[in-house]
Short mmCIF file of C-alpha atoms and ligand atoms in Angstrom, two decimals:
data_model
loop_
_atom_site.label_atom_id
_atom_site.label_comp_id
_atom_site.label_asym_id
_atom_site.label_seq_id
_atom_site.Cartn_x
_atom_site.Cartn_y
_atom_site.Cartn_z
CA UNK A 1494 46.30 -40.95 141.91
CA UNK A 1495 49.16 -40.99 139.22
CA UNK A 1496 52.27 -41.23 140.66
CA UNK A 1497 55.11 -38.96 139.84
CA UNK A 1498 57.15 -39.40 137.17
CA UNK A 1499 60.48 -40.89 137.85
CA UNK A 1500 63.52 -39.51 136.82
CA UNK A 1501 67.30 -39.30 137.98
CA UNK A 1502 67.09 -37.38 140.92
CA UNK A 1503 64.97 -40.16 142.49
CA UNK A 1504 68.15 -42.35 142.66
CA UNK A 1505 70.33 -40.09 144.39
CA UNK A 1506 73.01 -40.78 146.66
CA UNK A 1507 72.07 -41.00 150.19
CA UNK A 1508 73.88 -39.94 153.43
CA UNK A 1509 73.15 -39.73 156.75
CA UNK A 1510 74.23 -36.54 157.67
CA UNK A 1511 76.13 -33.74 155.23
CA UNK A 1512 79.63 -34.16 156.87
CA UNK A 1513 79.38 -37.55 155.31
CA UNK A 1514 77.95 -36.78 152.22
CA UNK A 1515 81.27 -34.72 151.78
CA UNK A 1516 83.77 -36.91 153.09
CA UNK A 1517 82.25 -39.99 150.03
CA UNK A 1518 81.89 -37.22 147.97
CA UNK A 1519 84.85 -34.59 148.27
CA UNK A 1520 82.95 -32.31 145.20
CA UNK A 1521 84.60 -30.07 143.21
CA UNK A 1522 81.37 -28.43 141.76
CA UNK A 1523 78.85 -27.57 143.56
CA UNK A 1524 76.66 -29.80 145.55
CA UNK A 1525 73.07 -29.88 146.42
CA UNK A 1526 72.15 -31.87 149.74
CA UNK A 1527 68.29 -32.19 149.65
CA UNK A 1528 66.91 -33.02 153.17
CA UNK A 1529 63.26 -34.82 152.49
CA UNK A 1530 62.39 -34.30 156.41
CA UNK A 1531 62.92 -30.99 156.15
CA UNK A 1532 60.60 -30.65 153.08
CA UNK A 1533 58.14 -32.66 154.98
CA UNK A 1534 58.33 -30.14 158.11
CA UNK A 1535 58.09 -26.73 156.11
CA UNK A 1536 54.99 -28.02 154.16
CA UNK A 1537 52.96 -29.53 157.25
CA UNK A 1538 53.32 -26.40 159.13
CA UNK A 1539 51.50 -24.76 156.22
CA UNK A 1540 49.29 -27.09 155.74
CA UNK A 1541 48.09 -27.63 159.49
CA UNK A 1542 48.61 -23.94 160.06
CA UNK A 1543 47.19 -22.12 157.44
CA UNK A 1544 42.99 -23.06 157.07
CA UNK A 1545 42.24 -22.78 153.37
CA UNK A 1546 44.36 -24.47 149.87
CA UNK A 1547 48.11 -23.95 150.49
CA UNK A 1548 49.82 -23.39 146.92
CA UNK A 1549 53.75 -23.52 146.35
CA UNK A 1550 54.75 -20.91 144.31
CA UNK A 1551 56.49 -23.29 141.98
CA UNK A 1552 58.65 -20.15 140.97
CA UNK A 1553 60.86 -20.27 144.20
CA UNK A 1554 62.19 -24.05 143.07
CA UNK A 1555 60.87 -26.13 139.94
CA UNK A 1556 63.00 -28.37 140.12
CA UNK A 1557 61.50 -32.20 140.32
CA UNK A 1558 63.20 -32.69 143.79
CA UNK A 1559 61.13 -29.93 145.40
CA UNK A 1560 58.07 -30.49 143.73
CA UNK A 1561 58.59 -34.21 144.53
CA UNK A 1562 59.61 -33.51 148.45
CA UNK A 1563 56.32 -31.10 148.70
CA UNK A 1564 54.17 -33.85 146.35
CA UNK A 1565 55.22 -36.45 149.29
CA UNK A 1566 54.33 -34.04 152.36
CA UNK A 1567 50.95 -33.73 150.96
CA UNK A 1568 51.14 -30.35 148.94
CA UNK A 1569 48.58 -30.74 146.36
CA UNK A 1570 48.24 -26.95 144.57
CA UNK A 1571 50.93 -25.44 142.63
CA UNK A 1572 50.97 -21.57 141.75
CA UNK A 1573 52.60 -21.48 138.41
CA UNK A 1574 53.40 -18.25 136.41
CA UNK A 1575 53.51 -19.14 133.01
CA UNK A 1576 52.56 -22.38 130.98
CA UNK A 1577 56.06 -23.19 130.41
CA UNK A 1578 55.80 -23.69 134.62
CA UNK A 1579 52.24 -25.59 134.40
CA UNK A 1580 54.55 -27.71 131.72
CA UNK A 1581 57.09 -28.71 134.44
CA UNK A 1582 54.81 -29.01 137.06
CA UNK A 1583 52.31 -31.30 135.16
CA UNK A 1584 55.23 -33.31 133.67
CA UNK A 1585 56.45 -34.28 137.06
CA UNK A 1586 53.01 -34.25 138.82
CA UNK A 1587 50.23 -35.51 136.71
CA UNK A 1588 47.18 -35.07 139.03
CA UNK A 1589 48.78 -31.45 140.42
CA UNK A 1590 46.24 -28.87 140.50
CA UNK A 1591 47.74 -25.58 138.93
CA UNK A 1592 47.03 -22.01 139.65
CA UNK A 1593 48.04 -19.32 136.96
CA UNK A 1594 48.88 -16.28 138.88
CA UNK A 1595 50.72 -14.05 137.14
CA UNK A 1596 48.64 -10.63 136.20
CA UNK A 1597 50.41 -10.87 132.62
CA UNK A 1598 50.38 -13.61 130.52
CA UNK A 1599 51.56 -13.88 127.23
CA UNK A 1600 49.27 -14.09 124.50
CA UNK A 1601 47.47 -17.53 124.21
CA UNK A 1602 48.74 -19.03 127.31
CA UNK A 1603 45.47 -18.96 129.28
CA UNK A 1604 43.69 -20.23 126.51
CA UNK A 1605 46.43 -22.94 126.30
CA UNK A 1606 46.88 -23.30 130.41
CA UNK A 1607 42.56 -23.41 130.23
CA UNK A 1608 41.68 -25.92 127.65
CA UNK A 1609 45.18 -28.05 127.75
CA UNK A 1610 45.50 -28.14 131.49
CA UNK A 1611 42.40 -27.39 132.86
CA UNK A 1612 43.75 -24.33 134.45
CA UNK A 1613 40.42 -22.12 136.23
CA UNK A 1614 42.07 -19.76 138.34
CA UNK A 1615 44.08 -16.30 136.61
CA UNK A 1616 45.22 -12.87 137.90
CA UNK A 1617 44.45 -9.61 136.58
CA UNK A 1618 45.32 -5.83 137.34
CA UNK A 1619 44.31 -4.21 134.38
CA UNK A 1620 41.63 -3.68 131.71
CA UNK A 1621 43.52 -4.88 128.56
CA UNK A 1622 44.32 -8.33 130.78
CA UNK A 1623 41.12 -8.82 131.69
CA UNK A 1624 39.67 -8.24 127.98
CA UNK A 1625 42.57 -11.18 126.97
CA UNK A 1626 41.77 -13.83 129.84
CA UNK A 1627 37.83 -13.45 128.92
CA UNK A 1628 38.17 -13.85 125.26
CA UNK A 1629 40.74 -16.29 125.89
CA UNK A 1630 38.73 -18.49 128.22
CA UNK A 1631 35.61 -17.01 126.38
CA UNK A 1632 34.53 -16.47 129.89
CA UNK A 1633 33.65 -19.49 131.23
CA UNK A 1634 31.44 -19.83 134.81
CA UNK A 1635 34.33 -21.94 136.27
CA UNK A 1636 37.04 -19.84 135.78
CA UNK A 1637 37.83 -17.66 138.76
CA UNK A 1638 39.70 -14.27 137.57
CA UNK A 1639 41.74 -12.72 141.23
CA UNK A 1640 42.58 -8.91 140.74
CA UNK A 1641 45.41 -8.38 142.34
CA UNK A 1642 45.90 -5.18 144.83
CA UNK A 1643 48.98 -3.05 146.01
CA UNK A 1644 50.19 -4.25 148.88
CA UNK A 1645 53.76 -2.45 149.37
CA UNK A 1646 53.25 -1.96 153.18
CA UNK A 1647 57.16 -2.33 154.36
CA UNK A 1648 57.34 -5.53 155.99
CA UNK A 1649 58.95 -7.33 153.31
CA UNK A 1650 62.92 -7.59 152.51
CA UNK A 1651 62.11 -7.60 148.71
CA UNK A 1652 58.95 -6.15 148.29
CA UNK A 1653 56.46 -7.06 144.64
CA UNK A 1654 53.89 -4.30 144.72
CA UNK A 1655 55.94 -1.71 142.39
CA UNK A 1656 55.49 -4.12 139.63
CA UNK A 1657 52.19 -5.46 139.88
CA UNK A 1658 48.77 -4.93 141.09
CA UNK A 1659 46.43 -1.66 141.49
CA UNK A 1660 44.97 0.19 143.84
CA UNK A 1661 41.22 -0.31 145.40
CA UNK A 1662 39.39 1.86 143.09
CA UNK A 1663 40.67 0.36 140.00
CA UNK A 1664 40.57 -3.16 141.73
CA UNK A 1665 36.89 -1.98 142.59
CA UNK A 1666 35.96 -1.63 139.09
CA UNK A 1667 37.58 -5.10 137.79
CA UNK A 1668 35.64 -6.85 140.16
CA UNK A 1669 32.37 -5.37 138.74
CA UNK A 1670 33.45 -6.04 135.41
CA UNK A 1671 34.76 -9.81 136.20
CA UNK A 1672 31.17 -10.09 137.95
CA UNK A 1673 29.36 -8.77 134.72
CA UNK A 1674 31.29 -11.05 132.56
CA UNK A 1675 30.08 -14.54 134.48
CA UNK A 1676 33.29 -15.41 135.32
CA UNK A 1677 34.16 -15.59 139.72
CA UNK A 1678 35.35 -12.52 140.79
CA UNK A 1679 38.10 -12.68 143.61
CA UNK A 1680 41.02 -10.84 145.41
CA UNK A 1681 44.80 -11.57 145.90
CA UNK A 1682 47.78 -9.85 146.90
CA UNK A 1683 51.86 -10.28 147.44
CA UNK A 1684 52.82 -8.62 150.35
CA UNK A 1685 56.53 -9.24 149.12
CA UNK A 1686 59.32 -11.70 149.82
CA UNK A 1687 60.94 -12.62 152.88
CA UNK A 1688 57.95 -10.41 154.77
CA UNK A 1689 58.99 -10.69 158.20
CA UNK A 1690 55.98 -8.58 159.41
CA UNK A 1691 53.06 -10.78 160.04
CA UNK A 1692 50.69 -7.53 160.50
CA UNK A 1693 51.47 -6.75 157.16
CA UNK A 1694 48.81 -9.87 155.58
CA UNK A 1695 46.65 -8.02 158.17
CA UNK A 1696 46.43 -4.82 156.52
CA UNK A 1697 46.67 -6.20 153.52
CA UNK A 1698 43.72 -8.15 153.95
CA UNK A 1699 42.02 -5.42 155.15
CA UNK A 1700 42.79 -3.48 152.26
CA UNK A 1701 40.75 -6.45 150.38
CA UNK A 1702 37.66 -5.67 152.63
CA UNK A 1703 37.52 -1.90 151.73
CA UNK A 1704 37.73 -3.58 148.12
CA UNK A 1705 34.94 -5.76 148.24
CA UNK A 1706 32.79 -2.74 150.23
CA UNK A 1707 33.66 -0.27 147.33
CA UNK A 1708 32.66 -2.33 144.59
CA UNK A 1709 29.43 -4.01 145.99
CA UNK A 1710 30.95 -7.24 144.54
CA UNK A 1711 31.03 -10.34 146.36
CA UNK A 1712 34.23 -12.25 146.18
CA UNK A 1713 34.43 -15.97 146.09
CA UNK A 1714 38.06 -16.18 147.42
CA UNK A 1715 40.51 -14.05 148.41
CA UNK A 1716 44.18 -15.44 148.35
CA UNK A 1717 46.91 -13.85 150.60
CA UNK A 1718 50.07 -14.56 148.09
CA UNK A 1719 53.12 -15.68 149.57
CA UNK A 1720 56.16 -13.80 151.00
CA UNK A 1721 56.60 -15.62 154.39
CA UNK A 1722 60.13 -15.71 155.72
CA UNK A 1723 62.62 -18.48 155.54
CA UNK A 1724 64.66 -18.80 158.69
CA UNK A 1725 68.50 -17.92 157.70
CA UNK A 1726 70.83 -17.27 159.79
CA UNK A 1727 71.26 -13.82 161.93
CA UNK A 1728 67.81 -12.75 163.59
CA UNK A 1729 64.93 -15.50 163.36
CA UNK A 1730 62.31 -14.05 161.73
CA UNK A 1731 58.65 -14.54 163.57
CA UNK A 1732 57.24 -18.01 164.40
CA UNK A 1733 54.73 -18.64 161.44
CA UNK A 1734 52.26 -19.43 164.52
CA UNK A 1735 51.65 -15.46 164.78
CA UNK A 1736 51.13 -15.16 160.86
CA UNK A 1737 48.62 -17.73 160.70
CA UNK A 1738 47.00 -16.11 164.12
CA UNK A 1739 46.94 -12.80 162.76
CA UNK A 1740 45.53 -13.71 159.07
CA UNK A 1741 42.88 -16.05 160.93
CA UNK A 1742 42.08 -12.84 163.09
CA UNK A 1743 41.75 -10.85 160.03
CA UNK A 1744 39.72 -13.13 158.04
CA UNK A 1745 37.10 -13.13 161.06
CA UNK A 1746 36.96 -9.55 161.32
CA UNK A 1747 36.57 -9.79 156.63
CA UNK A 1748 32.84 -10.57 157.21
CA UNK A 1749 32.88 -13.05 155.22
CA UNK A 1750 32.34 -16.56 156.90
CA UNK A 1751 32.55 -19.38 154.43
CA UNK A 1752 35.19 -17.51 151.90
CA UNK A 1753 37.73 -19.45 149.84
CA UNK A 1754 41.02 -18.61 151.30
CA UNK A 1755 44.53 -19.57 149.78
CA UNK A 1756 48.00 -18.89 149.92
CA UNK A 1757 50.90 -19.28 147.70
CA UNK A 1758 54.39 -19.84 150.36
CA UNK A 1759 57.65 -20.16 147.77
CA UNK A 1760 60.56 -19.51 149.78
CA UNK A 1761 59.30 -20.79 153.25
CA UNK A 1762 58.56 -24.34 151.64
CA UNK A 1763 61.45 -24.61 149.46
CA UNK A 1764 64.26 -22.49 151.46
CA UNK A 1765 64.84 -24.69 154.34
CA UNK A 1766 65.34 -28.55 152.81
CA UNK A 1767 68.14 -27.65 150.23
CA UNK A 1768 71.99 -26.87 151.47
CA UNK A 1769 74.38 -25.89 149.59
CA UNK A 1770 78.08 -27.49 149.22
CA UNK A 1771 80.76 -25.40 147.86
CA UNK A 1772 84.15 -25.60 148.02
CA UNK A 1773 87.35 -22.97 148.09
CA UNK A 1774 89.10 -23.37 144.97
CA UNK A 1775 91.62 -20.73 145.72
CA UNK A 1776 92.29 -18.19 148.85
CA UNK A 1777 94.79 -15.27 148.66
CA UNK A 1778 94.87 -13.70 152.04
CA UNK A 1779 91.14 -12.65 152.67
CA UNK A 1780 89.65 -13.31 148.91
CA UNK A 1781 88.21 -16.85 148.68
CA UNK A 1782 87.45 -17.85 145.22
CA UNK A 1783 84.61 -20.45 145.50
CA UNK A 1784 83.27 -22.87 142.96
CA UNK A 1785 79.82 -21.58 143.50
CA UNK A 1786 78.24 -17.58 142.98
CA UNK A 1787 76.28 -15.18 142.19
CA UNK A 1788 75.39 -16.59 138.65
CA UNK A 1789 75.04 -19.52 139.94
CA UNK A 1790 72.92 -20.67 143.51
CA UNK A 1791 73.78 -16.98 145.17
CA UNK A 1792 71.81 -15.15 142.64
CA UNK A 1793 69.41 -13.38 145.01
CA UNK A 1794 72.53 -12.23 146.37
CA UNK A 1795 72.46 -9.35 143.52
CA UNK A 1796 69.44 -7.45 145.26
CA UNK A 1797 71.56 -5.35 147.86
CA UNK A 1798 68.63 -4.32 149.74
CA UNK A 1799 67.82 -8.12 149.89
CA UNK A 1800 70.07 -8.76 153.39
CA UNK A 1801 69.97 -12.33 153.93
CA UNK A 1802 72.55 -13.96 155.16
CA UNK A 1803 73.66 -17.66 154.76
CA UNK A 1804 75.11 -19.11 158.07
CA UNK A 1805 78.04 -20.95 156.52
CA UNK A 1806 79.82 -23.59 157.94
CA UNK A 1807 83.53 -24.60 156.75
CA UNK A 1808 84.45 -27.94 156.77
CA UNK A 1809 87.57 -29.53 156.26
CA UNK A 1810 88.83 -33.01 155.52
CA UNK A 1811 91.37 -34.99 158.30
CA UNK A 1812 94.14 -36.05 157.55
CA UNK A 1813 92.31 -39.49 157.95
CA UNK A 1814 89.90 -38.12 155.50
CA UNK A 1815 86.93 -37.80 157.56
CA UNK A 1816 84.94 -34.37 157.18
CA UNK A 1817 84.65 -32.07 160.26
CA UNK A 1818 83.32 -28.49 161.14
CA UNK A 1819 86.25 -26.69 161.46
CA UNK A 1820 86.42 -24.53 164.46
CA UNK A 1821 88.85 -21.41 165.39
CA UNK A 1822 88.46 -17.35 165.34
CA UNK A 1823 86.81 -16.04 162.42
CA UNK A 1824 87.61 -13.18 160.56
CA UNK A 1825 85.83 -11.94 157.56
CA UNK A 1826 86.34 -12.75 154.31
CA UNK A 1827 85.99 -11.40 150.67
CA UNK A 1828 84.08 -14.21 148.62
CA UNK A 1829 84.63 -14.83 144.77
CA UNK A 1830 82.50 -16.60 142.38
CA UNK A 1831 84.17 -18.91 139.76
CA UNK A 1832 83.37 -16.98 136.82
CA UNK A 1833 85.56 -14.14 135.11
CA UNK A 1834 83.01 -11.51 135.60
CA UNK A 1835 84.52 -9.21 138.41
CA UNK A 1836 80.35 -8.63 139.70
CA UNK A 1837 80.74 -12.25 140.48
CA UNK A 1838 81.27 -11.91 144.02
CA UNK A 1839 79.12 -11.86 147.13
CA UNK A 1840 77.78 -8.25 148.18
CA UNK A 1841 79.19 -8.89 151.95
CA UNK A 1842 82.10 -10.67 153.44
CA UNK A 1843 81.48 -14.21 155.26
CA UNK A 1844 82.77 -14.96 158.96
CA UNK A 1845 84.82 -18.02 158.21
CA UNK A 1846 87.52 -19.61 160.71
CA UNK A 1847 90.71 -17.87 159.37
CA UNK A 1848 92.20 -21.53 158.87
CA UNK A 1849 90.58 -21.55 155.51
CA UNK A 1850 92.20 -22.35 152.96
CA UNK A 1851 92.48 -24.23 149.53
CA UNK A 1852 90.00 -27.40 148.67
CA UNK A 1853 87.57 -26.93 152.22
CA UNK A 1854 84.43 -26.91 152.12
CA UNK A 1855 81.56 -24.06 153.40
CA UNK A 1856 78.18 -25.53 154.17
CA UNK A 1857 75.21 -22.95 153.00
CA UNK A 1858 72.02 -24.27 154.96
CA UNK A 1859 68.38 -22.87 153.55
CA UNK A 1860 69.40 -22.77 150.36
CA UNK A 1861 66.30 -24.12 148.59
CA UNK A 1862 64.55 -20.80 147.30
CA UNK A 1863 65.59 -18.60 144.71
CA UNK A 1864 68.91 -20.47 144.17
CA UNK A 1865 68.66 -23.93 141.37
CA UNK A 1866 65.41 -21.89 140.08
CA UNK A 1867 68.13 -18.86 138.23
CA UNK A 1868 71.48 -20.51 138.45
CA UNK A 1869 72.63 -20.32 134.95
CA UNK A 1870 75.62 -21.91 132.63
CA UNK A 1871 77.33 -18.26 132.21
CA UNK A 1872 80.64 -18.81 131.82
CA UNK A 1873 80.61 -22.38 131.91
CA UNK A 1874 79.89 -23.11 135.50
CA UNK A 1875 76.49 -24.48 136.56
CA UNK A 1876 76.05 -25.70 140.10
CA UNK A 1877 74.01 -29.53 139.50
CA UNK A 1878 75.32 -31.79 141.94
CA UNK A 1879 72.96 -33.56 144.01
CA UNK A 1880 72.66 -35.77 147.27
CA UNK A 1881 70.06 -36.61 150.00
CA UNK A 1882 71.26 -36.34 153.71
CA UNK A 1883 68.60 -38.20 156.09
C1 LIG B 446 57.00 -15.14 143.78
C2 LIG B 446 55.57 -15.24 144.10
C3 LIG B 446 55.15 -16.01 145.20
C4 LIG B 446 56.10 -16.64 146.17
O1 LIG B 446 56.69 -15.67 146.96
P1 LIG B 446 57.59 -16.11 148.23
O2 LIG B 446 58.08 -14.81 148.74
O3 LIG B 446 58.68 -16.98 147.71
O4 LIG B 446 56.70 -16.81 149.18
C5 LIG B 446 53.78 -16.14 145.41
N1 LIG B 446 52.89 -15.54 144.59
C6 LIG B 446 53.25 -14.80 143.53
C7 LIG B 446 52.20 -14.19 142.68
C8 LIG B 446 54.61 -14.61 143.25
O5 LIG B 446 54.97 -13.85 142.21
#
């Protein structure tokens, strides 16, 4: 097997633990502290949990450090949604097997994902897709085409289904049609992001069965999509032990022994091995202006109805210069980005020790998903420092 490509990040500095990543360091921008055991542990409770192909949903975190981390913890299939993401996959990865599931693709990039990258398996929810993938894999036996249901069933902090997928019926007559055409006819679903409801992949699934019953077709996999919870800070969401019990419960009761199964975890693989560094540039009573926000790693922080909450730390140096947890009564703060825009600011105030104050630090654990995948350069500021703790 190739190995993967090397590039800067694999010469990081290392540290053996984050307080002394900062005290070496003392960063002004932003600072990304990449824990590889952490990688290691998200991915092998997948993979020893969940009994079918376990796909990252490259989307959550691209970046060669995550794909690397996963690579090394023995994640093998990549869910990429679009073929500039099969591109970055593939250039870090060479042997990675990719997974195109996004129900709309732009026009030639099956064709280009299917004959450039040996791409097989594609999404659909609609006619005029379905009519593009076939002529543009001029349907092929080995290509597997997954319609992709509704699934907006509430347990989920963001949820996916408003955007994509149909309902049974239609998904009833796809099938048929993906079954006339040659091509493997299969299900999936996205029961949305940050689903902290494992009976949700239940029904869900069993929305599949009623599927495969009204169209007569037989599927030859059915993949459950992603959307399991990272563990941030306030309540824990559900050990993944009782999603993996309840979707093995509800593929027994599917009928159909011997089916393909898959998933496609971004945010629980990614979330948990990446913290987040940033320091206070400036407080004024109880306004900290931080070097790090929402257009940079706290852009998921725009979706209000999106509650999660980052259990900061703040840290500040010694007068000997060595890096400690500071400790004290909290009180809330109002927290700034570092651009000019006045949206740049997080929705809620932080609990930080009200000792704050210029040049410390505030730790941001589980910061792996959702946050280096749409920072962006607006005004100048884009969070790309980078260490390895452990
Ligand atoms: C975003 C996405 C995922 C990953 O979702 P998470 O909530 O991060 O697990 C998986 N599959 C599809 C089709 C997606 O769009």
């Amino acid at each position: 097997m190739t190995a993967p490509a090397p590039d800067r990040f694999d010469t990081l500095p290392r540290f053996a633990t984050a307080l002394k990543a900062i005290e070496s360091l003392k960063p002004t921008e932003p600072l990304y502290l990449v824990f590889p055991d952490k990688f290691a542990l998200a991915a092998q409770t997948f993979l020893k949990g969940f009994d079918g192909d376990v796909l990252y949903a490259a989307k959550s975190n691209p970046h060669p450090v995550a794909l690397k981390n996963l690579w090394a913890a023995g994640i093998r299939h990549f869910d990429t949604a679009s073929l500039g993401e099969i591109e970055a996959v593939k250039s870090v990865l060479p042997d990675a097997i990719c997974h195109f599931m996004a129900p709309v693709r732009l026009a030639g990039q099956a064709k280009a994902a299917f004959e450039k990258y040996g791409v097989t398996d594609f999404v659909v929810d609609s006619d005029a897709e379905l009519d593009k993938l076939l002529a543009e894999t001029g349907k092929s036996k080995t290509v597997r085409v997954f319609v992709r249901l509704v699934a907006s069933l509430g347990g989920a902090l963001l949820e996916m289904s408003s955007k994509y997928g149909c309902r049974p019926e239609e998904a009833a007559k796809l099938l048929k049609r993906v079954r006339i055409s040659g091509c493997q006819p299969c299900l999936t679903f996205h029961v949305g992001s940050q689903c902290l409801s494992p009976f949700s992949y239940a029904q869900a699934i069993e929305i599949a069965q009623q599927t495969v019953r009204l169209s007569g077709v037989e599927i030859m996999a059915l993949d459950i999509g992603g959307g399991f919870p990272a563990a941030y800070s306030g309540e824990p969401p559900p050990p993944y032990h009782w999603f993996f019990d309840m979707i093995k419960t509800a593929l027994d009761n599917f009928g159909a022994p011997g089916l393909k199964v898959m998933c496609e975890p971004g945010r629980a693989l990614c979330a948990p091995g990446i913290s987040l560094v940033a320091q206070v540039v400036l407080r004024r009573g109880d306004r900290l202006y931080m070097n790090d926000g929402i257009y940079g790693s706290f852009d998921e922080q725009r979706f209000a109805s999106f509650d999660e909450d980052y259990p900061p730390t703040a840290i500040a140096l010694d007068a000997k210069g060595k890096a400690k947890a500071m400790t004290g009564a909290k009180r809330p703060f109002r927290v700034f980005g570092p651009t000019c825009d006045s949206a740049d600011k997080l929705p809620r105030p932080l609990m930080l020790p009200d000792s704050i104050g210029n040049g410390d630090y505030i730790l941001f654990d589980a910061m792996g998903a959702y946050t280096v995948s749409s920072r962006s350069a607006f005004n100048g500021y884009y969070p790309d420092g980078w260490a390895v703790v452990g």
